[in-house]
Coordinates of C-alpha atoms in Angstrom, one line a residue:
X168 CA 24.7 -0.4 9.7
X169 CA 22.8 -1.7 12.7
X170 CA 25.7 -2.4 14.9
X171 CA 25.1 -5.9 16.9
X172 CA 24.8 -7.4 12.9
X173 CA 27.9 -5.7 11.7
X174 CA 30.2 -7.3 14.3
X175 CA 28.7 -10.4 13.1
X176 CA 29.4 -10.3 9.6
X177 CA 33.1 -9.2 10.6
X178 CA 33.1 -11.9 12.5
X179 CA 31.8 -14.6 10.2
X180 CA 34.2 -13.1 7.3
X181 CA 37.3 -13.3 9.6
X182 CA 35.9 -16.9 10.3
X183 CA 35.1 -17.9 6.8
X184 CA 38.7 -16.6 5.6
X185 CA 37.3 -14.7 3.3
X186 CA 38.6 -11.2 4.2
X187 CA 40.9 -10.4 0.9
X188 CA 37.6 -11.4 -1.2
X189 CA 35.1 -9.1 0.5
X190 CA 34.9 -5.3 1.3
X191 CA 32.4 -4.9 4.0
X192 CA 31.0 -1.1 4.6
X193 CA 28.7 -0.9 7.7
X194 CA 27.3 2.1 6.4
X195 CA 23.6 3.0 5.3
X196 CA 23.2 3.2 1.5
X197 CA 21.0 6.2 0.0
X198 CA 20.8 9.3 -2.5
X199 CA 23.2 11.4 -0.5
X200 CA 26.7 10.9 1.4
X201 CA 26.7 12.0 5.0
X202 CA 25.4 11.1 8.5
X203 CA 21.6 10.4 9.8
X204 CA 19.5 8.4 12.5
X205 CA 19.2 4.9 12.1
X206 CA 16.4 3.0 13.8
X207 CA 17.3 -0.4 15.6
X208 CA 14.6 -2.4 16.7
X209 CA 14.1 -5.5 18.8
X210 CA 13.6 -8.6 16.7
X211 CA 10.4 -10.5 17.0
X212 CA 9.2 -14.2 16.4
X213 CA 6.1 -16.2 15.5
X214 CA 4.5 -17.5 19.1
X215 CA 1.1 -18.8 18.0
X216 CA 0.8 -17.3 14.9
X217 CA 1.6 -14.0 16.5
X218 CA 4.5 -11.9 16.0
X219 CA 5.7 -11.2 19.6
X220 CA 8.7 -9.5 20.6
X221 CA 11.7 -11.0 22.1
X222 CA 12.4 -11.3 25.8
X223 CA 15.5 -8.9 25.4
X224 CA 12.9 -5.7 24.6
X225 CA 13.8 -4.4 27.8
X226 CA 17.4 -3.8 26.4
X227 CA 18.1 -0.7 24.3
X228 CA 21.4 -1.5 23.4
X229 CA 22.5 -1.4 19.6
X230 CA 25.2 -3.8 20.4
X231 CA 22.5 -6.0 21.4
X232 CA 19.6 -5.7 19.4
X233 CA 19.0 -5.5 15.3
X234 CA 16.0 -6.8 13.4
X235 CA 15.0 -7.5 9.5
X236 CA 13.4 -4.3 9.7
X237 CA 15.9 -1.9 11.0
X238 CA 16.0 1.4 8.5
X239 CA 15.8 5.2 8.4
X240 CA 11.9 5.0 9.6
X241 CA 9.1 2.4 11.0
X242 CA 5.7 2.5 10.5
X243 CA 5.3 1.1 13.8
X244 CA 5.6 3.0 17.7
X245 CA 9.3 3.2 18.9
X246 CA 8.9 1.4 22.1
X247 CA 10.7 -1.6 21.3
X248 CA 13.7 0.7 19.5
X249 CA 16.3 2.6 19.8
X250 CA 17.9 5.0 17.3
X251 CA 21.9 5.4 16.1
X252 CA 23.6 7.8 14.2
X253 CA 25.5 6.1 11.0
X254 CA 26.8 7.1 8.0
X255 CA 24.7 7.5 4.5
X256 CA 27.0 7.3 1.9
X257 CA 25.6 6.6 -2.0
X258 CA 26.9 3.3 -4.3
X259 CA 28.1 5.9 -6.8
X260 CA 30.3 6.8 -4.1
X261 CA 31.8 3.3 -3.6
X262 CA 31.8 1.2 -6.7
X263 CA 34.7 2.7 -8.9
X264 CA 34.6 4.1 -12.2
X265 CA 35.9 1.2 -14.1
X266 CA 34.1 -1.2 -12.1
X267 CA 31.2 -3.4 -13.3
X268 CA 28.7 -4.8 -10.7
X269 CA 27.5 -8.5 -11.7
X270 CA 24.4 -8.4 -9.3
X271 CA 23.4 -5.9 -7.0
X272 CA 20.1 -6.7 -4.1
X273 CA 18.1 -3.6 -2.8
X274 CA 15.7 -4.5 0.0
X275 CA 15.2 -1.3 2.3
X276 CA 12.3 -1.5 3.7
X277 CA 10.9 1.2 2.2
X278 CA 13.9 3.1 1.3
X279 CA 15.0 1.5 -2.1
X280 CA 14.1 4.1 -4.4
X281 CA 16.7 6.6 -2.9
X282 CA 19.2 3.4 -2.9
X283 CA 18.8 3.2 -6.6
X284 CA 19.0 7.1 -7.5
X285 CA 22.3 6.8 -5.3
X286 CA 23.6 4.4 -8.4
X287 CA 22.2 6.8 -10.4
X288 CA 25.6 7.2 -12.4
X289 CA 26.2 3.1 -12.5
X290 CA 22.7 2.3 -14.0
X291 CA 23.0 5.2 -16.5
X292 CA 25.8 4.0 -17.9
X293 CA 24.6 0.0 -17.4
X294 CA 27.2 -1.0 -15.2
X295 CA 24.9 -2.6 -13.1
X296 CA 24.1 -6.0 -15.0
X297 CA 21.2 -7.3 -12.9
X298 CA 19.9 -6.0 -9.6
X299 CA 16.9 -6.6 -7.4
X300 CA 14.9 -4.4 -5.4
X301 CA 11.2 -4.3 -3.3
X302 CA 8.3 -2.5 -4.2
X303 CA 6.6 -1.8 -0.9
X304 CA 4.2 0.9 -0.9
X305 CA 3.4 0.8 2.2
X306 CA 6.7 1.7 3.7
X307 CA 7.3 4.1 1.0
X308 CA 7.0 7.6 1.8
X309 CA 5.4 8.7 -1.0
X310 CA 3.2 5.4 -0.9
X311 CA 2.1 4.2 -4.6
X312 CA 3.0 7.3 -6.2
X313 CA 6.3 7.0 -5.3
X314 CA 6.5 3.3 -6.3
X315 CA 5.3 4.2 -9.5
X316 CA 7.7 7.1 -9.6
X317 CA 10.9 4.6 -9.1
X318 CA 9.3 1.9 -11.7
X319 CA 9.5 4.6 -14.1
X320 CA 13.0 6.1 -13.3
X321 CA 13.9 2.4 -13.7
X322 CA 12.5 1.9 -16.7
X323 CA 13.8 5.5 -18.5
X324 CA 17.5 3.7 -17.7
X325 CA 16.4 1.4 -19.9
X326 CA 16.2 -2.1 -17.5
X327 CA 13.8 -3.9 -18.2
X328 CA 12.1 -5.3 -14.9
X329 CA 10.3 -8.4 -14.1
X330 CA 7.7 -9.3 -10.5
X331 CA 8.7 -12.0 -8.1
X332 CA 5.5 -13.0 -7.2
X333 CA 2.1 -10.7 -7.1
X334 CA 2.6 -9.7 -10.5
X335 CA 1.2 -13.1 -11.9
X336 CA -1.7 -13.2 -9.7
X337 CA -2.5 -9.4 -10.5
X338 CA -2.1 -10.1 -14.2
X339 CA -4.8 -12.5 -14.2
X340 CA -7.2 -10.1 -11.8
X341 CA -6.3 -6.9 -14.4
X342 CA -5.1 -8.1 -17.8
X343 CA -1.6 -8.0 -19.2
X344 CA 0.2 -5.5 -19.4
X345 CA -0.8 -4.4 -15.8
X346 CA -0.3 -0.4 -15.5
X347 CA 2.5 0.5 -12.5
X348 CA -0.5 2.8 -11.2
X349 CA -2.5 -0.6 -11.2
X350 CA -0.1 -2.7 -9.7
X351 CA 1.3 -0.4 -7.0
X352 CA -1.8 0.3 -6.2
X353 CA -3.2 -3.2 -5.5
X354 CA 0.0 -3.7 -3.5
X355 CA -0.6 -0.6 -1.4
X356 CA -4.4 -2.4 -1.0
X357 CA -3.1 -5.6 0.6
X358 CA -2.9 -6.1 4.2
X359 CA 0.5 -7.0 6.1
X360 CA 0.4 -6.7 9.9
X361 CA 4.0 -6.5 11.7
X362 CA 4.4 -5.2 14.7
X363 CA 0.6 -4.1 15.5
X364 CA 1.1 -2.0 12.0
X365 CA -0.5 -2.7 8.4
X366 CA 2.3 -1.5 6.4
X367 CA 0.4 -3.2 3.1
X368 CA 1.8 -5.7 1.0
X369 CA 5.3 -6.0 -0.9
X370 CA 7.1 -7.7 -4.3
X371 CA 10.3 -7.8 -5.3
X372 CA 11.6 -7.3 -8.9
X373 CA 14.7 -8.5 -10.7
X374 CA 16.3 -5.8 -13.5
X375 CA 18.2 -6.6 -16.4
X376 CA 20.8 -4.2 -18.4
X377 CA 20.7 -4.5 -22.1
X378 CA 23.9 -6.0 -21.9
X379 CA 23.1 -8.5 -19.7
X380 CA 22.6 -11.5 -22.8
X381 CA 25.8 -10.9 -23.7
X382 CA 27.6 -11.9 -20.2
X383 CA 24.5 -15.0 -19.0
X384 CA 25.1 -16.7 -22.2
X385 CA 23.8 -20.6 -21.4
X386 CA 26.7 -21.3 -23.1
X387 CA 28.7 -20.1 -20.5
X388 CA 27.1 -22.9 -18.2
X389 CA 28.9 -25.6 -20.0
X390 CA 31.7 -26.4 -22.1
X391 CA 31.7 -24.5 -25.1
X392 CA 31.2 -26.3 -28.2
X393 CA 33.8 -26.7 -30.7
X394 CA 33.4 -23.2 -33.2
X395 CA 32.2 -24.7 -36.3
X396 CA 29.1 -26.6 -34.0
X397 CA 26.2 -23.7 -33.5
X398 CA 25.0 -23.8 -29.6
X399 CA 21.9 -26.2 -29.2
X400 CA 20.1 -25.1 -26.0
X401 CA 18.3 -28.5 -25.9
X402 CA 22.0 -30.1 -25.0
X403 CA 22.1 -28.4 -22.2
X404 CA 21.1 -30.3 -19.0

């Protein structure tokens, strides 16, 4: 919803053609429908292996300014910020109820465990055939607990979940299976520092409905063979 980004994505859809294809909501995405604060900060770049903030921090304007780590709060001081009002509105909400949604990508900074209990409906019922989302207790509220709160939620729905990246390397620290209380914790241990703040580490994770086999079928990646022939995945390049 940060304003100087939403003009640009209308922009680049008008550009691209593409406006009967996509339906583009500049709204903020969470467990509840409504209005709240939206905080907009000044991006930043690498300058000697510093993060330093761009020459426009002296300008407040959300027209103007927009970051990767906009969101409903920062772990960092406001001093390079400025805060908007935008409306919250829940994915229940928008996707419709005979809709399916192929893919689905959470990343909230913080905030993805009330994204998902806003689809709570859509991943009951598995409409939701893959989606990704960020486990970062650091920017969690609740920290680890939380994290291990929304691992859990995910996996009562019956997805079954796989880590991006730190999972590997913690597996071979812990032992497989790793615990959530284990992992989220070891996340939560890790040192990021953005902004002058050590918001701990992150990982991303990729879900999959129980139906998802049935629609990624490799066969569906090439020409189907004739009926009587059983699918050989080795023939497939």
């Amino acid at each position: 919803p940060t304003p100087s980004k939403a003009r640009k994505i209308r922009q680049r859809i008008q550009d691209e053609g593409v406006e009967n294809n996509v339906e583009f909501h500049a709204w903020a995405i969470s467990d509840h429908s409504g209005e709240a604060d939206f905080i907009v900060n000044v991006a930043v770049h690498l300058e000697n292996g510093q993060w330093t903030v761009n020459e426009d921090a002296d300008s407040k304007d959300p027209d103007n300014i927009g970051s990767e780590q906009d969101g409903f709060t920062a772990p960092w001081g406001k001093a390079n910020s400025t805060t908007v009002k935008v409306k919250v509105e829940k994915i229940d909400n928008i996707v419709k109820p005979d809709e399916h949604v192929l893919f689905m990508k959470v990343d909230s900074q913080g905030h993805d465990f009330k994204v998902l209990k806003g689809a709570d409906k859509l991943l009951t019922e598995h409409r939701v055939l893959v989606f990704s989302a960020e486990v970062s207790p650091g920017l969690m509220q609740g920290g680890a607990s939380e994290a291990v709160e929304m691992l859990e939620w995910i996996a009562r729905k019956g997805y079954q979940c796989f880590g991006c990246q730190t999972s590997f390397e913690t597996g071979f620290r812990y032992g497989l299976p790793i615990p959530y209380y284990v992992w989220t914790q070891h996340l939560a241990s890790l040192k990021f520092e953005h902004r002058g703040a050590n918001h701990g580490q992150w990982d991303d994770i990729v879900c999959f409905s129980k139906h998802a086999s049935s629609v990624f079928k490799p066969s569906s990646m090439a020409p189907p063979p004739p009926a009587d022939v059983p699918w050989d995945p080795k023939s497939e390049k």
